Coordinates of C-alpha atoms in Angstrom, one line a residue:
Chain A
X1 CA 24.7 21.1 29.8
X2 CA 25.9 17.5 30.3
X3 CA 22.7 16.9 32.4
X4 CA 20.2 18.2 29.7
X5 CA 22.1 15.9 27.3
X6 CA 22.0 12.9 29.7
X7 CA 18.5 13.9 30.5
X8 CA 17.6 13.7 27.0
X9 CA 18.8 10.5 26.5
X10 CA 16.9 9.0 29.2
X11 CA 13.8 10.8 27.9
X12 CA 14.7 9.0 24.5
X13 CA 15.3 5.4 26.0
X14 CA 11.4 6.1 27.9
X15 CA 10.0 6.9 24.5
X16 CA 11.5 3.9 22.7
X17 CA 9.8 1.6 25.6
X18 CA 6.3 3.7 25.1
X19 CA 6.7 2.6 21.1
X20 CA 7.6 -0.9 21.7
X21 CA 4.8 -1.9 24.6
X22 CA 2.5 0.6 22.7
X23 CA 2.1 2.4 25.5
X24 CA 2.2 5.2 23.4
X25 CA -1.3 5.0 22.3
X26 CA -2.8 3.7 25.1
X27 CA -5.2 6.3 27.7
X28 CA -3.3 7.4 30.9
X29 CA -5.1 4.9 33.3
X30 CA -4.6 2.1 30.8
X31 CA -0.8 3.3 31.0
X32 CA -0.4 3.4 34.7
X33 CA -2.1 -0.2 35.1
X34 CA 0.3 -1.7 32.5
X35 CA 3.2 -0.2 34.2
X36 CA 2.1 -1.2 37.3
X37 CA 1.6 -4.6 36.5
X38 CA 5.3 -4.6 34.6
X39 CA 6.8 -3.3 37.5
X40 CA 5.1 -6.0 39.6
X41 CA 5.8 -8.7 37.7
X42 CA 10.0 -7.4 37.4
X43 CA 9.8 -6.9 41.1
X44 CA 9.0 -10.5 41.9
X45 CA 11.2 -11.7 39.0
X46 CA 14.1 -9.8 40.6
X47 CA 13.3 -10.8 44.3
X48 CA 13.0 -14.6 43.2
X49 CA 16.8 -14.1 41.6
X50 CA 18.0 -12.7 44.4
X51 CA 16.5 -15.5 46.7
X52 CA 17.2 -18.4 45.0
X53 CA 20.2 -18.2 42.2
X54 CA 23.0 -17.8 45.2
X55 CA 21.6 -21.2 46.7
X56 CA 21.3 -23.0 43.2
X57 CA 24.9 -22.0 42.3
X58 CA 26.7 -23.2 45.1
X59 CA 24.7 -26.6 45.2
X60 CA 25.4 -27.2 41.5
X61 CA 29.1 -25.9 42.3
X62 CA 29.2 -28.6 45.0
X63 CA 27.5 -31.2 43.1
X64 CA 30.0 -31.3 40.3
X65 CA 33.0 -30.7 42.4
X66 CA 31.8 -33.7 44.6
X67 CA 31.8 -35.8 40.9
X68 CA 35.4 -34.7 40.1
X69 CA 36.9 -35.0 43.5
X70 CA 34.8 -38.0 45.0
X71 CA 37.0 -40.4 42.6
X72 CA 40.2 -40.2 43.6
X73 CA 39.1 -40.3 47.2
X74 CA 37.4 -43.9 47.0
X75 CA 40.2 -45.3 45.4
X76 CA 42.5 -44.2 48.5
Chain B
X1 CA 23.8 -5.7 -5.0
X2 CA 21.7 -5.1 -8.1
X3 CA 20.1 -8.3 -9.0
X4 CA 19.8 -8.0 -12.8
X5 CA 16.9 -10.6 -14.4
X6 CA 18.0 -11.2 -17.9
X7 CA 15.3 -14.2 -19.1
X8 CA 16.3 -15.1 -22.6
X9 CA 16.8 -11.7 -23.5
X10 CA 12.9 -10.5 -22.5
X11 CA 14.4 -7.6 -20.6
X12 CA 16.0 -4.6 -22.3
X13 CA 17.5 -3.1 -19.1
X14 CA 17.8 -4.1 -15.5
X15 CA 14.8 -5.3 -13.5
X16 CA 16.0 -4.0 -10.2
X17 CA 13.1 -4.8 -7.7
X18 CA 13.9 -5.6 -3.7
X19 CA 11.9 -6.5 -0.6
X20 CA 14.3 -6.9 2.2
X21 CA 13.1 -9.5 5.1
X22 CA 11.6 -8.2 8.3
X23 CA 14.4 -8.6 11.2
X24 CA 13.6 -11.1 13.7
X25 CA 13.7 -8.9 16.5
X26 CA 11.4 -6.2 15.3
X27 CA 8.8 -9.0 14.3
X28 CA 9.0 -10.5 17.6
X29 CA 8.8 -6.8 19.2
X30 CA 5.5 -6.1 16.8
X31 CA 3.9 -9.3 18.1
X32 CA 4.2 -8.1 21.4
X33 CA 2.8 -4.8 21.2
X34 CA 0.0 -6.4 19.2
X35 CA -0.8 -8.7 22.1
X36 CA -0.6 -5.8 24.5
X37 CA -3.0 -4.0 22.5
X38 CA -5.5 -7.0 22.2
X39 CA -5.4 -7.7 25.6
X40 CA -6.3 -4.2 26.5
X41 CA -9.0 -4.4 23.7
X42 CA -10.6 -7.3 25.5
X43 CA -10.4 -5.3 28.6
X44 CA -12.2 -2.3 26.9
X45 CA -14.7 -4.5 25.3
X46 CA -15.7 -6.1 29.0
X47 CA -15.9 -2.6 30.2
X48 CA -18.4 -1.4 27.6
X49 CA -20.5 -4.7 27.5
X50 CA -21.1 -4.6 31.5
X51 CA -21.5 -0.5 31.0
X52 CA -18.7 0.5 33.1
X53 CA -17.9 2.6 30.5
X54 CA -19.9 4.3 27.8
X55 CA -19.9 2.9 24.4
X56 CA -19.3 5.5 21.8
X57 CA -18.7 3.2 19.0
X58 CA -21.8 1.4 16.6
X59 CA -23.4 -1.7 18.3
X60 CA -27.1 -3.7 17.7
X61 CA -30.1 -2.2 19.4
X62 CA -31.3 -4.5 22.5
X63 CA -34.0 -6.1 20.1
X64 CA -31.2 -7.4 17.7
X65 CA -28.8 -8.7 20.5
X66 CA -30.4 -12.2 20.0
X67 CA -29.7 -12.2 16.1
X68 CA -26.5 -12.9 14.2
X69 CA -24.2 -10.7 15.9
X70 CA -22.8 -8.1 13.6
X71 CA -19.5 -6.4 15.4
X72 CA -17.8 -9.5 16.6
X73 CA -15.2 -10.3 13.8
X74 CA -11.8 -9.7 14.2
X75 CA -12.1 -6.2 11.8
X76 CA -14.3 -4.7 13.7
X77 CA -12.6 -5.6 17.0
X78 CA -9.5 -4.1 15.4
X79 CA -11.0 -1.2 14.5
X80 CA -12.9 0.1 17.9
X81 CA -9.6 -1.0 19.6
X82 CA -6.9 -0.1 17.6
X83 CA -7.3 2.0 14.9
X84 CA -9.9 4.5 16.8
X85 CA -6.6 5.3 19.1
X86 CA -4.4 6.5 16.4
X87 CA -7.1 7.6 14.1
X88 CA -6.1 11.2 13.7
X89 CA -3.5 10.3 11.0
X90 CA -5.9 9.9 8.4
X91 CA -9.0 11.7 6.7
X92 CA -7.4 14.9 7.6
X93 CA -9.0 17.6 6.0
X94 CA -7.2 19.8 3.3
X95 CA -8.1 23.1 2.1
X96 CA -6.1 23.9 -1.0
X97 CA -5.3 22.3 -4.0
X98 CA -3.3 19.3 -3.7
X99 CA 0.2 20.3 -5.3
X100 CA 3.7 19.7 -3.8
X101 CA 2.9 21.5 -0.8
X102 CA -1.0 21.8 0.8
X103 CA -2.7 23.7 3.6
X104 CA -4.2 21.3 6.4
X105 CA -6.9 22.1 8.3
X106 CA -5.8 21.3 12.1
X107 CA -8.2 19.4 14.4
X108 CA -8.1 18.2 17.8
X109 CA -9.4 15.5 19.6
X110 CA -10.5 15.8 23.5
X111 CA -12.1 12.1 24.3
X112 CA -9.0 10.0 22.6
X113 CA -10.2 10.4 18.6
X114 CA -13.7 9.3 19.0
X115 CA -14.8 13.1 18.3
X116 CA -12.7 16.0 16.3
X117 CA -12.9 19.6 16.8
X118 CA -11.6 22.0 14.6
X119 CA -9.2 24.8 16.3
X120 CA -10.2 27.1 13.3
X121 CA -6.5 27.2 12.1
X122 CA -4.8 26.2 9.1
X123 CA -1.6 24.6 8.7
X124 CA -0.2 26.1 5.8
X125 CA 2.5 24.7 3.2
X126 CA 2.8 21.3 4.4
X127 CA 4.8 19.1 2.1
X128 CA 2.5 16.9 0.4
X129 CA 3.7 13.4 0.2
X130 CA 0.8 11.4 0.0
X131 CA -0.9 12.9 -3.0
X132 CA -0.7 10.8 -6.2
X133 CA 0.5 13.9 -8.1
X134 CA 3.1 12.0 -10.3
X135 CA 3.3 14.7 -13.3
X136 CA 2.2 17.9 -11.1
X137 CA -0.9 18.4 -13.1
X138 CA -2.6 19.2 -9.8
X139 CA -2.7 23.0 -10.3
X140 CA -5.4 25.7 -10.0
X141 CA -3.6 28.3 -12.6
X142 CA -1.5 27.6 -15.9
X143 CA -2.6 26.4 -19.3
X144 CA -5.0 23.4 -17.6
X145 CA -7.0 25.8 -15.5
X146 CA -7.9 28.1 -18.2
X147 CA -9.0 25.7 -20.8
X148 CA -11.3 24.1 -18.0
X149 CA -12.8 27.3 -16.9
X150 CA -13.5 28.1 -20.5
X151 CA -15.0 24.6 -21.2
X152 CA -17.1 25.1 -17.6
X153 CA -18.6 28.5 -18.7
X154 CA -19.8 26.7 -22.1
X155 CA -20.9 23.3 -20.8
X156 CA -21.6 23.9 -17.3
X157 CA -20.4 21.3 -14.7
X158 CA -23.2 18.8 -14.9
X159 CA -24.1 16.2 -17.8
X160 CA -27.3 14.9 -16.3
X161 CA -27.5 11.8 -18.3
X162 CA -25.9 8.2 -19.1
X163 CA -23.6 7.6 -21.7
X164 CA -26.1 5.9 -24.0
X165 CA -28.8 8.5 -23.5
X166 CA -28.0 12.0 -23.9
X167 CA -24.7 12.0 -22.0
X168 CA -22.3 11.9 -25.1
X169 CA -21.0 15.0 -25.6
X170 CA -18.6 15.7 -28.4
X171 CA -15.6 16.2 -25.8
X172 CA -16.2 12.7 -24.7
X173 CA -15.4 11.9 -28.5
X174 CA -12.2 14.2 -28.6
X175 CA -11.1 12.7 -25.5
X176 CA -11.7 8.9 -27.0
X177 CA -9.7 9.5 -30.1
X178 CA -6.8 11.3 -28.1
X179 CA -6.4 8.9 -25.5
X180 CA -6.7 6.0 -28.1
X181 CA -3.6 7.8 -30.0
X182 CA -1.8 8.4 -26.8
X183 CA -1.8 5.0 -26.1
X184 CA -1.1 3.3 -29.5
X185 CA -4.0 1.1 -29.5
X186 CA -7.3 1.1 -32.2
X187 CA -9.8 2.6 -29.8
X188 CA -10.6 3.7 -26.4
X189 CA -13.5 4.5 -23.9
X190 CA -13.9 6.5 -20.8
X191 CA -15.7 6.3 -17.8
X192 CA -16.8 8.6 -15.1
X193 CA -15.0 6.6 -11.9
X194 CA -11.7 4.9 -12.1
X195 CA -13.1 2.2 -9.4
X196 CA -16.3 1.5 -11.6
X197 CA -14.2 1.0 -14.8
X198 CA -12.7 -2.3 -13.1
X199 CA -15.7 -3.1 -11.3
X200 CA -18.4 -2.5 -14.1
X201 CA -16.1 -3.8 -17.1
X202 CA -14.8 -7.0 -16.3
X203 CA -18.3 -8.6 -15.4
X204 CA -19.4 -7.2 -19.1
X205 CA -16.0 -9.5 -20.6
X206 CA -16.5 -12.7 -18.9
X207 CA -18.8 -14.5 -17.1
X208 CA -19.5 -18.2 -16.0
X209 CA -17.4 -20.9 -17.4
X210 CA -14.3 -18.5 -17.7
X211 CA -11.2 -18.4 -15.8
X212 CA -9.6 -15.3 -14.0
X213 CA -6.1 -16.0 -12.9
X214 CA -5.6 -12.7 -10.6
X215 CA -2.4 -11.4 -8.8
X216 CA -2.5 -11.8 -4.9
X217 CA -1.8 -8.0 -4.6
X218 CA -4.5 -6.7 -6.5
X219 CA -6.5 -3.7 -5.9
X220 CA -10.2 -4.2 -4.4
X221 CA -11.8 -2.8 -7.8
X222 CA -10.5 -5.7 -9.9
X223 CA -11.1 -8.2 -6.6
X224 CA -14.7 -6.6 -6.6
X225 CA -15.1 -7.0 -10.6
X226 CA -13.8 -10.6 -10.5
X227 CA -16.2 -11.6 -7.8
X228 CA -19.1 -9.8 -9.9
X229 CA -18.5 -11.6 -12.8
X230 CA -19.2 -15.0 -11.6
X231 CA -16.2 -16.5 -13.4
X232 CA -13.5 -19.2 -11.3
X233 CA -11.0 -17.1 -9.7
X234 CA -7.4 -18.2 -9.3
X235 CA -4.6 -16.5 -7.4
X236 CA -1.1 -16.6 -8.5
X237 CA 1.9 -15.6 -5.9
X238 CA 2.7 -11.7 -6.4
X239 CA 4.9 -10.9 -9.7
X240 CA 5.6 -14.7 -9.6
X241 CA 5.9 -15.8 -13.1
X242 CA 6.5 -19.5 -12.2
X243 CA 3.0 -19.6 -10.0
X244 CA 1.3 -18.0 -13.1
X245 CA 3.0 -20.6 -15.5
X246 CA 1.9 -23.6 -13.4
X247 CA -1.9 -22.1 -13.0
X248 CA -1.7 -21.8 -16.8
X249 CA -0.8 -25.0 -17.2
X250 CA -3.1 -26.7 -14.8
X251 CA -5.9 -24.8 -16.4
X252 CA -5.4 -25.9 -20.1
X253 CA -4.9 -29.6 -19.2
X254 CA -7.7 -30.1 -16.6
X255 CA -10.3 -27.7 -18.0
X256 CA -13.3 -26.9 -16.0
X257 CA -13.7 -28.5 -12.5
X258 CA -16.2 -31.3 -12.6
X259 CA -16.8 -31.3 -16.4
X260 CA -13.2 -31.4 -17.7
X261 CA -14.2 -29.0 -20.9
X262 CA -12.1 -26.6 -21.9
X263 CA -12.5 -22.8 -20.4
X264 CA -14.6 -20.5 -22.6
X265 CA -11.7 -17.8 -22.0
X266 CA -8.7 -17.3 -19.6
X267 CA -8.1 -13.8 -18.2
X268 CA -5.1 -12.6 -16.7
X269 CA -5.5 -9.6 -14.4
X270 CA -2.4 -7.6 -13.4
X271 CA -1.3 -4.1 -12.4
X272 CA 1.3 -1.9 -13.9
X273 CA 2.5 -0.3 -9.9
X274 CA 1.0 -2.4 -7.4
X275 CA 0.7 0.8 -5.1
X276 CA 1.3 -0.8 -1.5
X277 CA 4.4 -2.4 -2.8
X278 CA 5.9 -0.1 -5.3
X279 CA 6.6 -3.2 -7.5
X280 CA 6.3 -3.0 -11.1
X281 CA 4.8 -6.1 -12.7
X282 CA 7.1 -8.6 -14.8
X283 CA 5.0 -7.6 -18.4
X284 CA 7.6 -9.1 -20.9
X285 CA 7.3 -12.7 -19.2
X286 CA 3.5 -12.3 -19.0
X287 CA 3.1 -11.2 -22.3
X288 CA 5.3 -14.1 -23.1
X289 CA 3.0 -16.7 -21.2
X290 CA 0.1 -15.4 -22.6
X291 CA 1.2 -15.8 -26.2
X292 CA 2.4 -19.5 -25.5
X293 CA -1.1 -20.4 -23.6
X294 CA -3.5 -18.4 -25.7
X295 CA -5.1 -16.5 -22.8
X296 CA -6.1 -12.9 -22.4
X297 CA -4.3 -10.2 -20.6
X298 CA -6.1 -7.2 -18.4
X299 CA -3.3 -4.5 -17.7
X300 CA -4.5 -1.9 -14.9
X301 CA -2.0 0.9 -15.4
X302 CA -4.2 3.1 -12.5
X303 CA -0.5 4.4 -11.3
X304 CA 2.2 3.7 -14.1
X305 CA 0.3 5.8 -16.8
X306 CA 2.2 9.0 -16.9
X307 CA 4.5 7.8 -14.4
X308 CA 6.6 5.0 -16.1
X309 CA 8.4 5.1 -19.6
X310 CA 10.6 7.8 -21.4
X311 CA 7.4 9.6 -22.5
X312 CA 5.1 9.1 -20.1
X313 CA 3.1 6.0 -22.0
X314 CA 3.2 3.8 -19.2
X315 CA 4.6 0.1 -18.4
X316 CA 4.1 -1.0 -22.1
X317 CA 6.7 1.9 -22.9
X318 CA 8.9 1.1 -20.1
X319 CA 9.8 -2.4 -20.9
X320 CA 9.9 -1.6 -25.0
X321 CA 7.0 -3.9 -25.6
X322 CA 4.0 -3.5 -28.7
X323 CA 0.7 -2.2 -27.0
X324 CA -1.1 -4.3 -29.2
X325 CA -0.2 -7.5 -27.3
X326 CA -1.9 -6.4 -24.5
X327 CA -5.8 -7.2 -24.9
X328 CA -7.1 -4.6 -22.5
X329 CA -5.1 -1.8 -21.6
X330 CA -7.1 0.2 -18.3
X331 CA -6.0 3.3 -16.5
X332 CA -7.1 6.0 -14.8
X333 CA -7.0 9.7 -15.1
X334 CA -7.1 10.3 -11.2
X335 CA -3.2 9.9 -10.6
X336 CA -1.0 11.3 -13.8
X337 CA -3.9 13.6 -15.1
X338 CA -5.1 15.7 -12.4
X339 CA -8.4 14.9 -13.0
X340 CA -11.0 11.7 -12.3
X341 CA -12.1 9.0 -14.5
X342 CA -11.1 5.8 -16.2
X343 CA -10.4 4.4 -19.5
X344 CA -10.2 1.1 -21.4
X345 CA -8.0 0.9 -24.6
X346 CA -7.8 -2.0 -27.0
X347 CA -9.2 -3.1 -30.2
X348 CA -12.0 -1.6 -32.2
X349 CA -14.5 -4.8 -31.7
X350 CA -13.5 -4.8 -28.1
X351 CA -14.5 -1.5 -27.6
X352 CA -17.6 -1.2 -29.5
X353 CA -18.8 -4.2 -27.6
X354 CA -18.4 -2.5 -24.5
X355 CA -19.8 0.4 -25.5
X356 CA -23.3 -1.3 -25.8
X357 CA -22.4 -4.0 -22.9
X358 CA -20.7 -2.3 -20.3
X359 CA -22.4 -1.2 -16.9
X360 CA -21.2 2.0 -16.5
X361 CA -21.8 2.8 -19.9
X362 CA -25.6 1.9 -19.4
X363 CA -26.0 3.1 -15.9
X364 CA -23.7 5.7 -14.9
X365 CA -23.0 9.5 -15.4
X366 CA -20.7 10.2 -17.9
X367 CA -17.5 12.5 -17.4
X368 CA -18.1 16.1 -16.4
X369 CA -17.0 18.5 -19.0
X370 CA -14.3 20.7 -17.2
X371 CA -12.7 17.5 -16.3
X372 CA -12.8 16.0 -19.7
X373 CA -11.1 19.3 -20.8
X374 CA -8.6 19.2 -17.9
X375 CA -7.4 15.5 -19.3
X376 CA -7.6 16.6 -23.1
X377 CA -4.8 19.7 -22.1
X378 CA -3.0 17.6 -19.9
X379 CA -2.3 14.8 -22.3
X380 CA -1.7 17.1 -24.8
X381 CA 0.9 18.8 -22.9
X382 CA 2.4 15.5 -21.9
X383 CA 2.5 14.3 -25.5
X384 CA 4.2 17.5 -26.7
X385 CA 1.2 18.7 -28.8
X386 CA 0.5 22.5 -27.1
X387 CA 4.2 23.5 -28.1
X388 CA 6.1 23.2 -25.2
X389 CA 8.4 21.0 -23.8
X390 CA 6.7 20.8 -20.8
X391 CA 5.5 17.4 -20.8
X392 CA 8.8 16.0 -21.4
X393 CA 10.6 17.9 -18.4
X394 CA 7.9 16.9 -16.0
X395 CA 8.7 12.7 -17.3
X396 CA 12.3 13.4 -16.6
X397 CA 12.0 15.3 -13.4
X398 CA 9.7 12.7 -11.9
X399 CA 12.5 10.0 -13.2
X400 CA 15.1 11.9 -11.5
X401 CA 13.2 12.6 -8.4
X402 CA 12.5 8.9 -8.0
X403 CA 16.0 7.8 -8.3
X404 CA 17.3 10.3 -6.0
X405 CA 14.7 9.9 -3.2
X406 CA 14.9 5.9 -3.3
X407 CA 18.9 6.4 -3.1
X408 CA 18.9 8.7 -0.1
X409 CA 16.4 6.5 1.7
X410 CA 18.5 3.6 1.3
X411 CA 21.7 5.4 2.0
X412 CA 19.8 6.6 5.2
X413 CA 19.0 2.7 6.4
X414 CA 15.4 2.5 5.8
X415 CA 13.4 -0.6 4.6
X416 CA 12.0 0.1 1.2
X417 CA 10.2 -2.2 -0.7
X418 CA 9.7 -2.1 -4.6
X419 CA 11.3 -1.5 -8.0
X420 CA 13.6 1.1 -8.3
X421 CA 11.9 3.1 -10.8
X422 CA 8.5 3.5 -9.3
X423 CA 7.4 6.8 -8.0
X424 CA 5.7 4.8 -5.3
X425 CA 8.1 4.4 -2.2
X426 CA 7.0 2.3 0.7
X427 CA 8.9 2.7 4.1
X428 CA 8.5 -0.2 6.8
X429 CA 7.3 0.9 10.2
X430 CA 6.2 -2.7 11.5
X431 CA 5.2 -1.8 15.0
X432 CA 1.5 -0.3 15.6
X433 CA 2.5 2.6 17.8
X434 CA 5.0 3.6 15.4
X435 CA 2.1 4.0 12.9
X436 CA 0.7 6.8 14.7
X437 CA 3.8 8.3 16.3
X438 CA 5.3 8.8 12.5
X439 CA 2.2 10.3 11.2
X440 CA 1.8 13.0 14.2
X441 CA 5.7 13.8 14.4
X442 CA 5.8 14.2 10.4
X443 CA 2.8 16.5 10.7
X444 CA 4.3 18.4 13.6
X445 CA 7.7 18.9 11.2
X446 CA 5.2 20.4 8.5
X447 CA 5.3 17.4 5.9
X448 CA 2.1 15.3 5.5
X449 CA 2.8 11.4 5.0
X450 CA 0.2 8.5 4.3
X451 CA 0.6 5.5 6.8
X452 CA -0.8 2.7 6.3
X453 CA -2.0 -0.6 8.6
X454 CA -3.8 -3.7 8.6
X455 CA -6.1 -4.2 6.8
X456 CA -4.8 -2.8 3.8
X457 CA -1.3 -4.4 4.5
X458 CA -0.5 -7.6 6.6
X459 CA -0.7 -7.2 10.2
X460 CA 2.9 -7.0 10.9
X461 CA 3.9 -5.1 7.8
X462 CA 2.4 -1.5 8.4
X463 CA 4.3 1.4 6.2
X464 CA 4.3 4.7 5.3
X465 CA 4.1 5.3 1.7
X466 CA 5.3 8.1 -0.3
X467 CA 4.1 9.4 -3.7
X468 CA 6.6 11.5 -5.4
X469 CA 5.5 14.1 -7.8
X470 CA 7.3 16.0 -10.7
X471 CA 6.2 19.1 -8.8
X472 CA 8.7 18.3 -6.1
X473 CA 11.8 20.4 -6.2
X474 CA 15.0 19.0 -5.0
X475 CA 14.9 21.6 -2.2
X476 CA 11.3 20.6 -0.9
X477 CA 13.1 16.8 -1.2
X478 CA 16.2 17.5 0.6
X479 CA 13.9 19.1 3.5
X480 CA 11.7 16.4 3.5
X481 CA 14.4 13.7 3.6
X482 CA 16.2 15.7 6.5
X483 CA 12.9 15.6 8.7
X484 CA 12.3 11.8 7.6
X485 CA 15.9 11.2 8.9
X486 CA 15.0 13.0 12.2
X487 CA 11.9 11.2 12.4
X488 CA 13.6 7.9 11.7
X489 CA 16.0 8.6 14.5
X490 CA 13.8 9.3 17.1
X491 CA 11.8 6.3 16.3
X492 CA 14.2 4.3 15.6
X493 CA 13.1 3.4 11.9
X494 CA 16.7 2.5 10.4
X495 CA 16.5 -1.2 10.3
X496 CA 18.0 -2.2 7.3
X497 CA 20.9 -4.5 7.4
X498 CA 21.6 -3.9 3.8
X499 CA 21.1 -7.6 3.2
X500 CA 19.0 -7.9 -0.2
X501 CA 16.7 -10.9 -0.3
X502 CA 17.7 -12.6 -4.0
X503 CA 14.7 -12.4 -6.2
X504 CA 13.0 -16.2 -6.2
X505 CA 14.1 -16.4 -10.1
X506 CA 14.9 -19.7 -11.7
X507 CA 14.9 -18.7 -15.5
X508 CA 16.4 -21.6 -16.9
X509 CA 14.6 -24.3 -15.4
X510 CA 10.5 -24.0 -14.9
X511 CA 9.8 -21.4 -17.5
X512 CA 9.9 -22.1 -21.3
X513 CA 9.0 -18.8 -23.3
X514 CA 9.4 -19.7 -26.9
X515 CA 7.5 -17.9 -29.6
X516 CA 4.4 -20.1 -31.0
X517 CA 4.7 -21.1 -34.5
X518 CA 1.7 -19.9 -36.1

C-alpha cells in the first residue's frame, strides 16, 4: 500500500517536471532528445562540482586562516 | 480585503475588482517553458525547410519563394509550433443544444493534431462551463422554442433581402419597439450579426477629423470599426479613469495634430463587461468625464445585457444610472437571449440617421424570423410580461451562482481576475503546457471548459475562462468545483498568496468630477 503511494508521488513529481519544462506537449523523439541534453548538462555540472569544489573550499580556508594567523606570527 | 472605491458619492455600492499579481517564480518558469518550445520550434522549422520532415502546414509555392514572405512573423511561428501541439482543446464539435450540459463528439488524432478522425462515440452530458448562456435561454423545449417554431411555420427561415429593400418584416418593427422599451431609450435598431453591428456602425457615426478614445482591451469588432472609420484612435489604459481624463484634456487643449483645429467629435468606446478579464467598466466615472468634457459615449454591452442589474437591464441599471446619459447603447442578443444578432439604442434622431446611413442596414441581410421570435419571447420573459416570474428567478439565480462560484474558487487558492459580480470568471494558468493539460484533464472528468492563450491574451497570462449560467444548479456547480479542485491539485494551479494588489485609484488629487453648469 505504501509503495503505491510513493510511486504515485514520484509519478506526480515527474508530471510536474513535464509541465514546467513543456515536455508534456513535445513528441516522444523530441522528449528523449530534451531529456538526453538535460541529463548530459546536469551530469557535467555535478562532475565539475565533485572535482573542483573540495579543492576550492580548501584553498579558500587556507587563504583566510593565513590572513588571520599570519599577523601575530610576524610580530613575534 | 475588499477595496471599496467611493469617488465623491458616484458609486452606490462597493466596486470590488482585483487583479492579483503574477508570482515571480511562476513568471520565470513560464518564460523557461516558452524558451524550450521556441528552441524546438526553430529545430522543427529547420527540419521542414531542409525537407527532412514532411511539411504539413501552409507554405508558399516554389514560384513565390522570392516574394515577400507570408508566414515568417511570430504569429505564424506560434501557430505552427505551439498552437498545433495543443489544438485539440479548441474547435470541439458539439451535437446538442448548449445548455447546462452538452454532448461533445469525441475525436482522436494520430499525427499530433495535424488531422483529426472521429471515433464515432459521443461524450454525453459534459458540464458546459464555456457557453455564453448567462440566463439559460439556450433550450430546445419550452415557451421560446414553441413560439419560434410557430413563426418558422408562418414566415419561413430566410429573409432574402436587406433591411432597406424587402427585408423589413413587421416582426423587426415589433422587436425594435420592445428593445427600446427594455433599455429605457427612445428608439432602437437591430442587425443580423453582433460583430457587424460594431464594425459597420462606428464608421457611420465618426469619420476623419473625429477622435476615438478606446480602451486597451476592447473587442476586435470595436477595433475594426474604429480603424475602418478613418478617425484618429488613442488608447487609454484598461479601466483607468486618470488615463482617460488625461487623454481628454490633451485632446481639448491641443486639438487635431497639425492644424490645431478642434476635433469634430470625441467618441469614447468602452465595453460593459470585458470578457477576457471579467472586469466591469467604471461607468459612473466615465459618464461624469463625458459630461465634463462634452464628448460622446459608445457602450458595448455584449456580455452585460441580461447578466447584470437587478432586473437584467445591463450595466447602466447595475450602477443605478440614467440610460439617457449613454449616447449609443449597443448590445448583442447572442449571449443572454440565446439568439443571434445585435442592436443599437439611443435617441430617435440617431437611430433614424443609422437607418439610412449604416452599412449593415444597406448591405446585410436582416435577422431571420424564428430568431426574432426567440428574442421577443425571451425578452418578454425577462421583463416579466409573459405572466411568470421566470425572468426574475433567472437573474437572481445567475447572481447567486456568480457569487458562490467566485467565492469558492478564491477559497481554494486559484488566481481569479475581475469584478466580484461578473459572470465571466478567468482562472489563471500561465504555463503553456498547462493550457493543453487543463483542457484535456477537464474533458476526461466530463467538464467542458474554454482555455485561452496567445494571441487573445498577453503571452504569459494564459487562462481558463468559465461562463456561469442561470441554468447551472448548485449540484452542477459543486461537481464542477470538485473537478476543478482536483485538476488544480494535479497540475499545481493554486498559485494565490492571497495578497491583493490595491486598485490604482487616487480619487482626490487628479480627477475632478464636478457637474457642469449648463
